[in-house]
CSV table of C-alpha atoms in Angstrom, one decimal:
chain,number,residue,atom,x,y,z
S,1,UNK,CA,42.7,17.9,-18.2
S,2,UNK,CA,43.8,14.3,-18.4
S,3,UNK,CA,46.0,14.4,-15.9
S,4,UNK,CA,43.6,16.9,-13.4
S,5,UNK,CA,41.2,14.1,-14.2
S,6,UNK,CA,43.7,11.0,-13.1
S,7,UNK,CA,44.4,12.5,-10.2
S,8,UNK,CA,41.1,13.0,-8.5
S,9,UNK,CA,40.7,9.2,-9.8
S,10,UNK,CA,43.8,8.3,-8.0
S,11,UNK,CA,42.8,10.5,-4.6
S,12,UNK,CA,39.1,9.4,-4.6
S,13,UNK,CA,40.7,5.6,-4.5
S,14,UNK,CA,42.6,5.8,-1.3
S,15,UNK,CA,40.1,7.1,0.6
S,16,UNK,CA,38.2,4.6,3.1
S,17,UNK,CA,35.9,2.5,1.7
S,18,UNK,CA,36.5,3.7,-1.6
S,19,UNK,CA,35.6,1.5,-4.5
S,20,UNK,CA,38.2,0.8,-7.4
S,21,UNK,CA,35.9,1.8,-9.7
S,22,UNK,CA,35.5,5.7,-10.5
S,23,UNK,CA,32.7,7.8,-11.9
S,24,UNK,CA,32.4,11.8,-11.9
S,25,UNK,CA,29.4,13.5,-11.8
S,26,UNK,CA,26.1,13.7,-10.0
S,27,UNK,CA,23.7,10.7,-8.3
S,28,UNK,CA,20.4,11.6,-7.8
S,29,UNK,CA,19.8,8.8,-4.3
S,30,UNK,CA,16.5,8.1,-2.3
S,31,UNK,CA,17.2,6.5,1.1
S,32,UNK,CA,14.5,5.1,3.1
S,33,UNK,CA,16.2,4.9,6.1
S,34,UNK,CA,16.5,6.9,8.9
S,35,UNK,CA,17.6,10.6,8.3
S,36,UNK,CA,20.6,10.3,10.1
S,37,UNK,CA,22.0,7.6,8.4
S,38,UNK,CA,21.1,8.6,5.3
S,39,UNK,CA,22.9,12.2,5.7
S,40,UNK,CA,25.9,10.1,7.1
S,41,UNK,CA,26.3,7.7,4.0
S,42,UNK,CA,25.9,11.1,1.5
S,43,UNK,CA,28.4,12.7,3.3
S,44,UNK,CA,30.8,9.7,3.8
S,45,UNK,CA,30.2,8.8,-0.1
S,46,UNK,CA,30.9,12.7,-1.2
S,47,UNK,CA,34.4,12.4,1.0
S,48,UNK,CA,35.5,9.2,-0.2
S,49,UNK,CA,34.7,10.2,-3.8
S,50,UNK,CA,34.7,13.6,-4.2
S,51,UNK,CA,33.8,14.0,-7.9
S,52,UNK,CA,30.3,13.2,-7.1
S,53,UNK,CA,27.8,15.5,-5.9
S,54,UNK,CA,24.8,13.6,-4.6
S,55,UNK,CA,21.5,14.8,-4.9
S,56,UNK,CA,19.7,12.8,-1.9
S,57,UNK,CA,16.1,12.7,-0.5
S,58,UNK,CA,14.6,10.7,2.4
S,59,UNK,CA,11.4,8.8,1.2
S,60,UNK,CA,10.0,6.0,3.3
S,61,UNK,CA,10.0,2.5,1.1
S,62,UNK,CA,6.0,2.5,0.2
S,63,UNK,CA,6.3,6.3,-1.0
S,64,UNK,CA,9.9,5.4,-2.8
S,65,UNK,CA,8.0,2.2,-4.7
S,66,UNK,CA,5.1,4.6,-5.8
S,67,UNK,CA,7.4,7.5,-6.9
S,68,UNK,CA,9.7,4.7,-9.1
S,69,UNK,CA,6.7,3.0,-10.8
S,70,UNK,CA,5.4,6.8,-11.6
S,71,UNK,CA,8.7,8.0,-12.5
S,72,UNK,CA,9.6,4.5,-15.1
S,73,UNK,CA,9.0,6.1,-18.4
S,74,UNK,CA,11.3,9.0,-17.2
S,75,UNK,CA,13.8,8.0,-14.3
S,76,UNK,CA,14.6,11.0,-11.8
S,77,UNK,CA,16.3,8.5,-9.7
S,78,UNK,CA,19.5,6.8,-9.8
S,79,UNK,CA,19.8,4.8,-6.3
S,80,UNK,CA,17.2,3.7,-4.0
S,81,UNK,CA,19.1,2.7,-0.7
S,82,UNK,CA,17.9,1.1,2.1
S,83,UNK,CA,14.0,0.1,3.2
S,84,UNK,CA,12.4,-3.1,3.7
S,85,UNK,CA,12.9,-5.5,1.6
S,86,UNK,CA,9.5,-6.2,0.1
S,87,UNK,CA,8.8,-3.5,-2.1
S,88,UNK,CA,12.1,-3.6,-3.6
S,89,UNK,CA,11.6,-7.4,-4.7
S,90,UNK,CA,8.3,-5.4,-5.9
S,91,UNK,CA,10.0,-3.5,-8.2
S,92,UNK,CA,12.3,-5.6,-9.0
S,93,UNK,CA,9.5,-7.8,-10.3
S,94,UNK,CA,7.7,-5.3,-12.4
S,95,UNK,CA,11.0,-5.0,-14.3
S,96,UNK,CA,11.5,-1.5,-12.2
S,97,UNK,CA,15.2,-2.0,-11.2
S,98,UNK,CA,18.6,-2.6,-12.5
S,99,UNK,CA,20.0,-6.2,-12.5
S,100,UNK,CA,23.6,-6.0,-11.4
S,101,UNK,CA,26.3,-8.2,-9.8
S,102,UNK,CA,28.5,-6.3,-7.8
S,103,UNK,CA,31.8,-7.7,-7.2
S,104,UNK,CA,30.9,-7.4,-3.5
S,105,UNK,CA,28.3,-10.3,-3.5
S,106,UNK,CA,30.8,-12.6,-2.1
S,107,UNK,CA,31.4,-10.5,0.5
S,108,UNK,CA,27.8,-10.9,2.1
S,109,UNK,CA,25.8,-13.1,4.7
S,110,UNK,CA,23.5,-15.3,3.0
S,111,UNK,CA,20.3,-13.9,3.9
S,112,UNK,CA,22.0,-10.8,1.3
S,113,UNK,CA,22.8,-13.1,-1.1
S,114,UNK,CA,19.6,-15.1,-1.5
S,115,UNK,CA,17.8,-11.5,-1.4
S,116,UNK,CA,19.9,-10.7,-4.6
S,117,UNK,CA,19.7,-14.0,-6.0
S,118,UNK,CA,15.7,-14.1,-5.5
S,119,UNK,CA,15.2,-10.9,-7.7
S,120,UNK,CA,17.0,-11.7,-10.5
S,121,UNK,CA,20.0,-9.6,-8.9
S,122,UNK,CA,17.6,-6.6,-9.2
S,123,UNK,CA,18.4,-5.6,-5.5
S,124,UNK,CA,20.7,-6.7,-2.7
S,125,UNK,CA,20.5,-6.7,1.2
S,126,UNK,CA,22.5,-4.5,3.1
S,127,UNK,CA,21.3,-4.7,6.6
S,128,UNK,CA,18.6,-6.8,8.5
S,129,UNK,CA,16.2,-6.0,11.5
S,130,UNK,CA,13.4,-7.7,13.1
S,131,UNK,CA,10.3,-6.7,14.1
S,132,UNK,CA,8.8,-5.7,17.6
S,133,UNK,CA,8.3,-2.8,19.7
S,134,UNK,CA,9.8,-0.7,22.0
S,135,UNK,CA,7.6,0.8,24.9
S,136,UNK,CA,7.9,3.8,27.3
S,137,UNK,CA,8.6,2.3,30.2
S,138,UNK,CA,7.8,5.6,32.5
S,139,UNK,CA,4.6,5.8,31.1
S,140,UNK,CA,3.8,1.9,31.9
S,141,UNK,CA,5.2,2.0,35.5
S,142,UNK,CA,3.2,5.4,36.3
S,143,UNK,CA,-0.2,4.1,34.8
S,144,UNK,CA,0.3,0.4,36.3
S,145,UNK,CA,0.5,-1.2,33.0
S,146,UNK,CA,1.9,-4.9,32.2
S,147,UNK,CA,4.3,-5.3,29.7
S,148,UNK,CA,3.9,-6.9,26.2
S,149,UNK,CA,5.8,-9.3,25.8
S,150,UNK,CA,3.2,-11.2,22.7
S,151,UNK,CA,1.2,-9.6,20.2
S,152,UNK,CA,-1.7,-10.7,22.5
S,153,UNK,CA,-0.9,-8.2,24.8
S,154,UNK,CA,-1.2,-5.2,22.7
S,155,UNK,CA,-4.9,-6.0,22.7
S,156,UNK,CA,-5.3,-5.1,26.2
S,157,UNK,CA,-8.4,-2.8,27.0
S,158,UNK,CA,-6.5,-0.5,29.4
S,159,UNK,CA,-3.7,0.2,26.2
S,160,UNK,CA,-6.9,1.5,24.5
S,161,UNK,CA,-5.4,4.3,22.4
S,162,UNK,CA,-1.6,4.0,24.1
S,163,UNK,CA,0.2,2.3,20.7
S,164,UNK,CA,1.0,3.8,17.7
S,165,UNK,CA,2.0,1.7,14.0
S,166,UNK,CA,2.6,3.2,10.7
S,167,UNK,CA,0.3,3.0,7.6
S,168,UNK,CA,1.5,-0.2,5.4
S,169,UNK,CA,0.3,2.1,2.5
S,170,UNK,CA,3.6,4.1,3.1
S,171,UNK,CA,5.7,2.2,5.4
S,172,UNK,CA,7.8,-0.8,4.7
S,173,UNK,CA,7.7,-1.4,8.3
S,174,UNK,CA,4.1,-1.8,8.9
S,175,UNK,CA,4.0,-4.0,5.9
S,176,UNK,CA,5.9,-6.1,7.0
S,177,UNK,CA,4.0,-6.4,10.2
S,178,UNK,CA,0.7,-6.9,8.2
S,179,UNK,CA,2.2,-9.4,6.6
S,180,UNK,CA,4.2,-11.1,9.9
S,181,UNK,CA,1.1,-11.4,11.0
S,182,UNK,CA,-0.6,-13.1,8.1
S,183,UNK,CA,2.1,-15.5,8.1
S,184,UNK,CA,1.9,-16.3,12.1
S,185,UNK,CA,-2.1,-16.2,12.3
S,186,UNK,CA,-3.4,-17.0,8.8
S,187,UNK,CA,-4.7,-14.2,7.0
S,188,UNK,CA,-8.4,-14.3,8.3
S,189,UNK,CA,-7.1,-14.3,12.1
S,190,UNK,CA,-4.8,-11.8,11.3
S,191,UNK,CA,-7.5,-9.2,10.0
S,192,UNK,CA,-9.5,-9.9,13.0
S,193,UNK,CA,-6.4,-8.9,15.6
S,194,UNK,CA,-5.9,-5.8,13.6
S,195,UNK,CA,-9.7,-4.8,14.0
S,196,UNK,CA,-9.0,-5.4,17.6
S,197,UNK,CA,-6.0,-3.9,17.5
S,198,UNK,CA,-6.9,-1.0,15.9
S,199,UNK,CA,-9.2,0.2,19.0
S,200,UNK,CA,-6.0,0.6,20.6
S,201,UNK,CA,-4.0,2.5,18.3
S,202,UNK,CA,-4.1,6.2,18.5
S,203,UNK,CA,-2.2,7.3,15.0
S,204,UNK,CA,-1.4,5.2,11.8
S,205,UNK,CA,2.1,7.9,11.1
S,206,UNK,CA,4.0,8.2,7.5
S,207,UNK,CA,7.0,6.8,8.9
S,208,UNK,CA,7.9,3.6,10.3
S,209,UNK,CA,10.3,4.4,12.7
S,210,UNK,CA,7.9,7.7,14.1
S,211,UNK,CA,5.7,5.6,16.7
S,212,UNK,CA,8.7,4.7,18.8
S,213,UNK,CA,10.1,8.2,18.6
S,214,UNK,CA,6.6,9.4,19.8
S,215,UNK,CA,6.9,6.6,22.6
S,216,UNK,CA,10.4,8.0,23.7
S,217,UNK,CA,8.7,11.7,23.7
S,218,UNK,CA,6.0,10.4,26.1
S,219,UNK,CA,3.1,11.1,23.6
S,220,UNK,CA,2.7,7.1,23.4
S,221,UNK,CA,2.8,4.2,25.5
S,222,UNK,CA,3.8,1.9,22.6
S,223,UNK,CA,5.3,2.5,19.2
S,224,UNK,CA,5.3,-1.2,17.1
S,225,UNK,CA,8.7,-1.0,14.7
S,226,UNK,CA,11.7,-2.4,13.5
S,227,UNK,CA,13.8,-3.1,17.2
S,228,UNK,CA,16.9,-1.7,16.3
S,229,UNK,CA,14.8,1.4,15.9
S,230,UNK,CA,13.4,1.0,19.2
S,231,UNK,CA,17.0,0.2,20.6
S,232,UNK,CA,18.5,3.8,19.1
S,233,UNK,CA,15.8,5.5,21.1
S,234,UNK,CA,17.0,3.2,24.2
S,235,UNK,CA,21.0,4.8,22.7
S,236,UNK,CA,19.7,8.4,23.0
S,237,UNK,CA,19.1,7.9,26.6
S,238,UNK,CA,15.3,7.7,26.2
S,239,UNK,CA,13.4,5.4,28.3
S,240,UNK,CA,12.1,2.7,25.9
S,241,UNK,CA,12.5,-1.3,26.3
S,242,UNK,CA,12.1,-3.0,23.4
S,243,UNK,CA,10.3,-6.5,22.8
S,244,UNK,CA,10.4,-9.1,20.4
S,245,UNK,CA,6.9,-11.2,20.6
S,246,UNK,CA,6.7,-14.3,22.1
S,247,UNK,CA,4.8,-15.9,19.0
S,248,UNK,CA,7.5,-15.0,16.4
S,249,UNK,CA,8.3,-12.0,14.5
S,250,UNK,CA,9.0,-11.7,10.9
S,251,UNK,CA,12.1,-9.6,9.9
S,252,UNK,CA,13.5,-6.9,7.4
S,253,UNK,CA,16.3,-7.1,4.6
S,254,UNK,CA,16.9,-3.4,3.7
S,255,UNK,CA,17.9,-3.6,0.2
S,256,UNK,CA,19.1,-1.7,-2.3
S,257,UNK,CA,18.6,-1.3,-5.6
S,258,UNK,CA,20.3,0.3,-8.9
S,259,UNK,CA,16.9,2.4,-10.7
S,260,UNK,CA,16.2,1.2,-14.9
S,261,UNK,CA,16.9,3.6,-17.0
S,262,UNK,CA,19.5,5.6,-14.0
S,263,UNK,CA,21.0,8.7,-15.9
S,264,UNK,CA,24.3,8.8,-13.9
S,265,UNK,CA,24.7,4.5,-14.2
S,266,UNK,CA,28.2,4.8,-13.2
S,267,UNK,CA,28.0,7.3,-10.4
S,268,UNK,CA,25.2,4.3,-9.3
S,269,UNK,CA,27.7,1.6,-9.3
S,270,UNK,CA,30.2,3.2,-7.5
S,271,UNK,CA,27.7,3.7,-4.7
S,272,UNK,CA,26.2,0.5,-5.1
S,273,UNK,CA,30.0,-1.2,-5.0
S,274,UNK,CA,30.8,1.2,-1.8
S,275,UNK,CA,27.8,0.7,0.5
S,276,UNK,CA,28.5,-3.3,0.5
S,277,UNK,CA,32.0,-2.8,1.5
S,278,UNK,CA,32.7,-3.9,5.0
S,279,UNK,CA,34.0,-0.4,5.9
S,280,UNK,CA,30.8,1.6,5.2
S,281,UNK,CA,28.5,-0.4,7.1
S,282,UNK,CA,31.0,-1.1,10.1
S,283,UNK,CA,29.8,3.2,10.4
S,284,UNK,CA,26.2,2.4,10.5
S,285,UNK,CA,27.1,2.2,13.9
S,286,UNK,CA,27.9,6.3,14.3
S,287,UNK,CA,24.7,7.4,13.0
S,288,UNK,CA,23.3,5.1,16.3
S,289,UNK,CA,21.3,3.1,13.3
S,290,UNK,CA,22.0,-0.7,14.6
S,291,UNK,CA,20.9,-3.1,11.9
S,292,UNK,CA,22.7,-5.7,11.4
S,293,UNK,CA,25.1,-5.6,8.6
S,294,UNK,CA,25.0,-7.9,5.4
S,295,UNK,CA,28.8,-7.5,4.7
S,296,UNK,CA,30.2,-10.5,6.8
S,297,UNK,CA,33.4,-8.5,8.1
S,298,UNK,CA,31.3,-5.8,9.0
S,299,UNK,CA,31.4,-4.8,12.8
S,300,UNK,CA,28.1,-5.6,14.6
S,301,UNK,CA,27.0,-2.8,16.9
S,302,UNK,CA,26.9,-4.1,20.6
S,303,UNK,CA,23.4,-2.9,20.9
S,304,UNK,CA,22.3,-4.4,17.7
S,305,UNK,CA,19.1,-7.0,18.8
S,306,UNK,CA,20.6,-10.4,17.1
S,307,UNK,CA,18.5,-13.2,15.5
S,308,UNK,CA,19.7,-15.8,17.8
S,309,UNK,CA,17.9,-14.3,21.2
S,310,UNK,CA,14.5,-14.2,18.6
S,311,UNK,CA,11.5,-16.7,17.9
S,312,UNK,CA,12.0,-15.5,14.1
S,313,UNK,CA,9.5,-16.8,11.6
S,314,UNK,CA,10.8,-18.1,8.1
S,315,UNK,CA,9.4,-14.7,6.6
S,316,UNK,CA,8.1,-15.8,2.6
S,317,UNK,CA,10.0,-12.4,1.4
S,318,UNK,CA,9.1,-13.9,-2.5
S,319,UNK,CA,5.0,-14.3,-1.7
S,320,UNK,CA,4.9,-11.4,0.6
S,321,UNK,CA,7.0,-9.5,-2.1
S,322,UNK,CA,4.8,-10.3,-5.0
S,323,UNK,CA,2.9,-7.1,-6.4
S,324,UNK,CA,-0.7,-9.1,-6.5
S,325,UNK,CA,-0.4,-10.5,-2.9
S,326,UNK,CA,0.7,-7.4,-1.7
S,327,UNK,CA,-2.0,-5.2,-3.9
S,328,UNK,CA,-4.4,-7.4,-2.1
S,329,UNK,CA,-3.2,-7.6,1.5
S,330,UNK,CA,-3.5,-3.4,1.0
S,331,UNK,CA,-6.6,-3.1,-0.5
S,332,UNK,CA,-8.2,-5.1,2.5
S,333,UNK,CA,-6.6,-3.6,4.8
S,334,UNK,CA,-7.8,-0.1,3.7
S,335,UNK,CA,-11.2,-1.6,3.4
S,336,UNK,CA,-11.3,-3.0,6.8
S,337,UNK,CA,-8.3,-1.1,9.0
S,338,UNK,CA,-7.7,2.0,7.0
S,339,UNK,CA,-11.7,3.1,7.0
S,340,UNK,CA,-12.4,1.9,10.6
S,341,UNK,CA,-9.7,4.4,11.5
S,342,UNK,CA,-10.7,7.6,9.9
């Protein structure tokens, strides 16, 4: 048994991206990216370390926060991979998550670093994205309409139920917007664009990447997202342009983040370890999922939208992050967005 047990160890080690550190078992993993990468990195993980079995849903970041806090008396979940930033420095804050220093960290952009560093080492970064849109380009040449370029331009009369955003309540992505948007306007202006805003939008989805993916169907004119979301529908052959406002955009650290409390800690590791190898995320590429990486060896995808070509603000990831700024910023935005809309 000891030596069946060595072996596997020994196998599971030479395989790409495989960490040197070994765990057998099961890991129970919620990713809150998109599908596709998420059944990429289970499967990849599973090859390169085949004496784990994970157990894997997809879960956007808002409903993954709610399900963690609910779940913190009795953890169901080991890894929570991938999703905006912001609610992960949440639960990192309410003492939700694991601290841990993977032996990784020096392997990582900054922006990763200080993501770690900033929660206590309660979560890490492992890709970034900014925020735009992508539009349907079809739709906007056969109707005659102009194309946004600022967030003014999404108030336009004749895009009167043409754009779609998710719900901040469950997306990561929209949260971030609401708050991009409190950071660029002020928080009083900001309510009052998404009033106006909201006159246009036709659906508030689940998911934050589902309004471009309606835009690319033709059942929207405008889908407000992460852009590398909006640049994988543009990768599928779909007819979408994306944008990055003219005023400034805020941006996206997908994090991740070992669960308190994890039953299968070691499995956790290993994955943890794994995912911020250079390796791993140089495949993120494959699943057509074109953040950019936090691992500085990484390979950038050649369609991944860099922060160089944006008017980026300097997003305030701690405030915005904060469990009583963004309890508030939710609860007025169901008061005065949410209710409008229904």
């Amino acid at each position: 048994m000891k030596m069946k047990t060595l072996s596997l160890m020994l196998f599971a080690g030479t395989a790409i991206g495989a960490s040197p550190v070994q765990a057998a078992g099961e890991l129970n993993l919620i990713c809150s990216a998109d599908v596709v990468i998420c059944e990429q990195m289970k499967g990849d993980f599973e090859k390169a370390h085949n004496d784990v079995k994970v157990n894997m849903v997809r879960l956007s970041s808002g409903e993954t926060y709610a399900k963690v806090r609910a779940e913190a008396r009795n953890p169901k979940t080991d890894v929570w991979w991938g999703g905006t930033g912001d609610p992960h420095l949440q639960a990192a804050s309410e003492n939700l998550t694991l601290e841990y220093k993977s032996p990784k960290l020096d392997e990582l952009n900054d922006w990763a670093k200080k993501q770690a560093e900033s929660s206590g080492y309660k979560t890490v970064g492992v890709y970034a994205g900014a925020l735009g849109w992508g539009f349907n380009t079809e739709i906007f040449k056969s109707k005659g309409y102009k194309e946004p370029v600022c967030w003014a331009d999404l108030l336009a009369p004749e895009l009167k139920g043409e754009i779609q955003i998710a719900n901040p309540n469950s997306s990561g992505t929209a949260y971030t917007a609401l708050a991009s948007l409190v950071q660029i306007m002020g928080e009083e202006r900001a309510f009052d664009y998404l009033k106006t805003l909201n006159g246009n939008i036709s659906q508030y989805t689940k998911s934050g990447s589902a309004p471009v993916k309606a835009a690319a169907r033709g059942e929207t004119a405008v889908g407000i997202v992460f852009v590398h979301d909006a640049v994988a529908q543009t990768a599928e052959g779909f007819a979408v342009k994306s944008i990055t406002p003219c005023e400034g955009t805020g941006y996206e650290i997908g994090s991740m983040s070992i669960i308190k409390g994890a039953r299968n800690l070691d499995s956790a590791k290993v994955w943890y370890d794994w995912a911020l190898t250079a390796e791993v995320q140089s495949r993120m590429k494959d699943a057509k999922s074109f953040q950019l990486p936090s691992n500085k060896s990484a390979i950038i995808p050649k369609e991944a939208p860099r922060f160089e070509d944006m008017k980026l603000i300097d997003y305030d990831f701690k405030t915005y992050g904060d469990p009583a700024k963004r309890k508030a910023l939710l609860e007025r935005w169901d008061r005065e967005i949410g209710a409008a809309a229904n």
